[in-house]
CSV table of C-alpha atoms in Angstrom, one decimal:
chain,number,residue,atom,x,y,z
T,257,UNK,CA,52.7,167.7,68.0
T,258,UNK,CA,50.9,164.4,67.1
T,259,UNK,CA,50.0,162.1,70.0
T,260,UNK,CA,52.0,158.9,70.3
T,261,UNK,CA,50.7,155.6,68.9
T,262,UNK,CA,50.4,152.5,71.1
T,263,UNK,CA,51.8,149.2,70.0
T,264,UNK,CA,49.5,146.3,70.5
T,265,UNK,CA,50.4,142.6,70.3
T,266,UNK,CA,49.3,140.4,67.5
T,267,UNK,CA,48.5,136.7,67.3
T,268,UNK,CA,47.6,134.2,64.6
T,269,UNK,CA,44.4,132.1,64.3
T,270,UNK,CA,44.2,129.2,62.0
T,271,UNK,CA,40.8,129.1,60.2
T,272,UNK,CA,39.0,125.8,60.7
T,273,UNK,CA,37.6,125.8,57.2
T,274,UNK,CA,40.6,126.8,55.1
T,275,UNK,CA,43.5,126.2,57.5
T,276,UNK,CA,44.7,129.6,56.5
T,277,UNK,CA,46.5,131.6,59.3
T,278,UNK,CA,45.3,135.1,59.8
T,279,UNK,CA,46.9,137.7,62.1
T,280,UNK,CA,44.7,139.4,64.7
T,281,UNK,CA,45.1,142.0,67.4
T,282,UNK,CA,43.1,142.2,70.7
T,283,UNK,CA,40.0,144.3,71.1
T,284,UNK,CA,40.6,148.0,71.7
T,285,UNK,CA,38.3,150.5,73.3
T,286,UNK,CA,36.5,151.1,70.0
T,287,UNK,CA,35.7,147.4,69.7
T,288,UNK,CA,34.6,147.2,73.3
T,289,UNK,CA,32.1,150.0,72.6
T,290,UNK,CA,30.7,148.2,69.5
T,291,UNK,CA,30.2,145.0,71.5
T,292,UNK,CA,28.7,146.8,74.5
T,293,UNK,CA,26.2,148.6,72.4
T,294,UNK,CA,25.0,145.3,70.9
T,295,UNK,CA,24.9,143.3,74.1
T,296,UNK,CA,21.2,143.9,74.7
T,297,UNK,CA,20.3,144.0,71.1
T,298,UNK,CA,18.9,141.3,68.7
T,299,UNK,CA,20.8,138.3,67.5
T,300,UNK,CA,21.1,140.0,64.1
T,301,UNK,CA,22.7,143.1,65.8
T,302,UNK,CA,25.1,140.8,67.7
T,303,UNK,CA,26.2,139.1,64.5
T,304,UNK,CA,26.8,142.4,62.7
T,305,UNK,CA,28.8,143.7,65.6
T,306,UNK,CA,30.9,140.6,65.8
T,307,UNK,CA,31.6,140.8,62.0
T,308,UNK,CA,32.7,144.4,62.3
T,309,UNK,CA,34.9,143.7,65.3
T,310,UNK,CA,36.7,140.8,63.7
T,311,UNK,CA,37.3,142.8,60.5
T,312,UNK,CA,38.8,145.5,62.6
T,313,UNK,CA,41.0,143.2,64.7
T,314,UNK,CA,42.3,141.3,61.6
T,315,UNK,CA,43.3,144.6,59.9
T,316,UNK,CA,40.6,143.9,57.2
T,317,UNK,CA,42.1,140.5,56.4
T,318,UNK,CA,39.3,138.3,57.7
T,319,UNK,CA,36.2,138.0,55.5
T,320,UNK,CA,33.7,138.0,58.4
T,321,UNK,CA,30.7,138.5,56.1
T,322,UNK,CA,31.3,135.4,53.9
T,323,UNK,CA,32.6,133.1,56.6
T,324,UNK,CA,30.2,130.4,57.8
T,325,UNK,CA,28.5,131.1,61.2
T,326,UNK,CA,30.3,128.5,63.2
T,327,UNK,CA,33.7,129.8,62.1
T,328,UNK,CA,32.7,133.4,62.9
T,329,UNK,CA,31.6,132.4,66.4
T,330,UNK,CA,34.8,130.3,67.0
T,331,UNK,CA,37.1,133.0,65.7
T,332,UNK,CA,35.3,135.5,67.9
T,333,UNK,CA,36.1,133.3,70.9
T,334,UNK,CA,39.7,133.1,70.0
T,335,UNK,CA,40.0,136.9,69.7
T,336,UNK,CA,38.0,137.4,72.9
T,337,UNK,CA,40.2,135.0,74.8
T,338,UNK,CA,43.3,136.9,73.7
T,339,UNK,CA,41.7,140.3,74.5
T,340,UNK,CA,40.1,140.0,77.9
T,341,UNK,CA,41.2,136.6,79.1
T,342,UNK,CA,40.2,133.0,78.3
T,343,UNK,CA,38.1,132.4,81.4
T,344,UNK,CA,34.4,133.5,81.3
T,345,UNK,CA,32.1,133.1,84.3
T,346,UNK,CA,28.6,131.6,84.0
T,347,UNK,CA,25.7,131.1,86.3
T,348,UNK,CA,24.0,127.8,85.6
T,349,UNK,CA,20.4,127.4,86.6
T,350,UNK,CA,19.2,124.0,87.9
T,351,UNK,CA,16.4,122.6,85.9
T,352,UNK,CA,14.9,121.1,89.0
T,353,UNK,CA,15.1,123.6,91.9
T,354,UNK,CA,16.3,126.7,89.9
T,355,UNK,CA,19.3,127.3,92.2
T,356,UNK,CA,22.2,128.9,90.4
T,357,UNK,CA,25.7,127.3,90.3
T,358,UNK,CA,28.8,129.2,89.4
T,359,UNK,CA,30.9,127.8,86.5
T,360,UNK,CA,34.1,129.0,84.8
T,361,UNK,CA,34.6,128.2,81.2
T,362,UNK,CA,37.9,128.3,79.3
T,363,UNK,CA,36.9,129.9,76.0
T,364,UNK,CA,39.7,128.2,74.2
T,365,UNK,CA,38.3,124.8,75.1
T,366,UNK,CA,35.1,125.3,73.2
T,367,UNK,CA,35.0,122.9,70.3
T,368,UNK,CA,33.3,123.0,66.8
T,369,UNK,CA,30.9,120.1,66.6
T,370,UNK,CA,30.3,118.2,63.3
T,371,UNK,CA,33.5,119.7,61.9
T,372,UNK,CA,34.0,116.5,59.9
T,373,UNK,CA,31.0,117.5,57.8
T,374,UNK,CA,33.3,119.9,56.0
T,375,UNK,CA,34.5,117.0,53.8
T,376,UNK,CA,31.1,116.0,52.4
T,377,UNK,CA,29.9,118.7,50.0
T,378,UNK,CA,29.0,116.9,46.8
T,379,UNK,CA,25.4,115.9,46.0
T,380,UNK,CA,24.9,113.9,42.8
T,381,UNK,CA,21.8,114.9,40.9
T,382,UNK,CA,22.2,112.5,37.9
T,383,UNK,CA,25.1,110.9,36.0
T,384,UNK,CA,26.2,114.2,34.5
T,385,UNK,CA,25.3,116.7,37.2
T,386,UNK,CA,26.8,117.3,40.6
T,387,UNK,CA,25.7,120.0,43.1
T,388,UNK,CA,28.4,121.4,45.3
T,389,UNK,CA,27.0,122.4,48.7
T,390,UNK,CA,28.4,125.0,51.1
T,391,UNK,CA,27.5,126.3,54.6
T,392,UNK,CA,25.5,129.6,54.5
T,393,UNK,CA,27.6,132.6,55.3
T,394,UNK,CA,27.2,134.6,58.5
T,395,UNK,CA,25.8,137.6,56.5
T,396,UNK,CA,22.7,135.5,55.7
T,397,UNK,CA,22.0,135.2,59.5
T,398,UNK,CA,22.5,138.9,60.1
T,399,UNK,CA,19.4,139.5,58.0
T,400,UNK,CA,15.9,139.4,59.5
T,401,UNK,CA,13.1,137.1,58.4
T,402,UNK,CA,15.2,134.8,56.3
T,403,UNK,CA,13.1,132.2,54.5
T,404,UNK,CA,13.9,128.5,54.3
T,405,UNK,CA,14.1,128.8,50.5
T,406,UNK,CA,16.6,131.5,50.8
T,407,UNK,CA,18.8,129.4,53.1
T,408,UNK,CA,18.6,126.5,50.7
T,409,UNK,CA,19.7,128.8,48.0
T,410,UNK,CA,22.6,129.9,50.1
T,411,UNK,CA,23.6,126.3,50.7
T,412,UNK,CA,24.3,125.8,47.0
T,413,UNK,CA,27.8,126.8,45.9
T,414,UNK,CA,27.8,125.7,42.3
T,415,UNK,CA,26.3,123.2,39.9
T,416,UNK,CA,28.6,121.1,37.6
T,417,UNK,CA,27.2,119.5,34.5
T,418,UNK,CA,29.5,117.8,32.1
T,419,UNK,CA,32.4,120.3,31.9
T,420,UNK,CA,30.4,123.4,32.7
T,421,UNK,CA,30.1,125.2,36.0
T,422,UNK,CA,27.0,127.2,37.0
T,423,UNK,CA,26.5,129.5,40.0
T,424,UNK,CA,23.6,131.7,41.2
T,425,UNK,CA,25.7,134.9,41.0
T,426,UNK,CA,24.0,137.5,38.9
T,427,UNK,CA,21.1,135.2,38.2
T,428,UNK,CA,17.5,136.6,38.5
T,429,UNK,CA,15.8,135.6,41.7
T,430,UNK,CA,13.0,134.0,39.7
T,431,UNK,CA,15.5,131.8,37.8
T,432,UNK,CA,17.1,130.6,41.0
T,433,UNK,CA,13.7,129.8,42.5
T,434,UNK,CA,12.7,127.9,39.4
T,435,UNK,CA,15.9,125.8,39.6
T,436,UNK,CA,15.3,125.0,43.3
T,437,UNK,CA,11.7,124.0,42.6
T,438,UNK,CA,12.9,121.7,39.8
T,439,UNK,CA,15.3,119.8,42.0
T,440,UNK,CA,14.4,116.1,42.7
T,441,UNK,CA,12.9,115.7,46.2
T,442,UNK,CA,15.8,113.4,47.2
T,443,UNK,CA,18.3,116.1,46.3
T,444,UNK,CA,16.4,118.7,48.3
T,445,UNK,CA,16.3,116.4,51.3
T,446,UNK,CA,20.1,116.0,51.0
T,447,UNK,CA,20.5,119.8,50.9
T,448,UNK,CA,18.3,120.2,53.9
T,449,UNK,CA,20.2,117.5,55.8
T,450,UNK,CA,23.5,119.2,54.8
T,451,UNK,CA,22.2,122.4,56.3
T,452,UNK,CA,20.9,120.7,59.4
T,453,UNK,CA,24.3,119.1,59.9
T,454,UNK,CA,26.1,122.4,59.8
T,455,UNK,CA,29.0,122.5,62.3
T,456,UNK,CA,28.3,124.5,65.4
T,457,UNK,CA,30.1,125.6,68.6
T,458,UNK,CA,29.0,124.1,71.9
T,459,UNK,CA,30.3,123.4,75.4
T,460,UNK,CA,28.3,120.9,77.4
T,461,UNK,CA,28.4,121.0,81.2
T,462,UNK,CA,27.3,118.1,83.4
T,463,UNK,CA,27.0,118.8,87.1
T,464,UNK,CA,25.2,117.9,90.3
T,465,UNK,CA,23.2,120.7,91.9
T,466,UNK,CA,24.2,121.4,95.5
T,467,UNK,CA,20.7,122.6,96.3
T,468,UNK,CA,18.7,119.5,95.3
T,469,UNK,CA,21.5,116.9,94.6
T,470,UNK,CA,20.1,116.3,91.1
T,471,UNK,CA,22.0,115.9,87.9
T,472,UNK,CA,21.9,118.6,85.2
T,473,UNK,CA,23.2,118.8,81.6
T,474,UNK,CA,23.6,122.3,80.3
T,475,UNK,CA,24.6,123.3,76.7
T,476,UNK,CA,26.5,126.6,76.4
T,477,UNK,CA,26.4,128.0,72.8
T,478,UNK,CA,25.3,131.0,70.7
T,479,UNK,CA,26.0,134.7,70.9
T,480,UNK,CA,23.6,135.3,73.8
T,481,UNK,CA,26.1,133.2,76.0
T,482,UNK,CA,29.5,134.2,74.6
T,483,UNK,CA,28.9,137.8,73.7
T,484,UNK,CA,29.1,139.5,77.0
């Protein structure tokens, strides 16, 4: 006789980039194992584990590999909050006397900073050519030793000239590099600024240390803080 299946609840998460609603389920034991194994690993391993977990929990519906990093992190927090609870404990270290202070963070209160940058993606190269920028996908950050040139390449979605559209898909690496090297310096700076202005998740805590009575400002962000 086959063993019984266990029904699990589902919930919807609205994607901050597309506004599309995707159905998720909470973490199960198998996802907990994936996350536990990666807890003490590298950032790249944490990202890969997060991608796999979100694909599993969305029934394969969420494209975790091609989503921008800030969205992947934010969606992970939504699923984590609905799986193990929305409150996570932190120990904040005073920058003056090094005394630790307990802090409870509501994961659902973590905001995406610079989210308004999603609207500004066009970079004009000349009267007939427009470059459409995009935020690099999370899969680019799961690779080791990624060069700045590669990240700039991953920031270019398409080039529009007159009525033609060009992309880097299936183009030889040498051709892509030649195109990037032929960009006007001003255009490259705009691309670099676009990349540097990429939205990110962050929660800032301002508190007075009870040990030394001095003010502290702590930024909570990144996988190393939210992963455990």
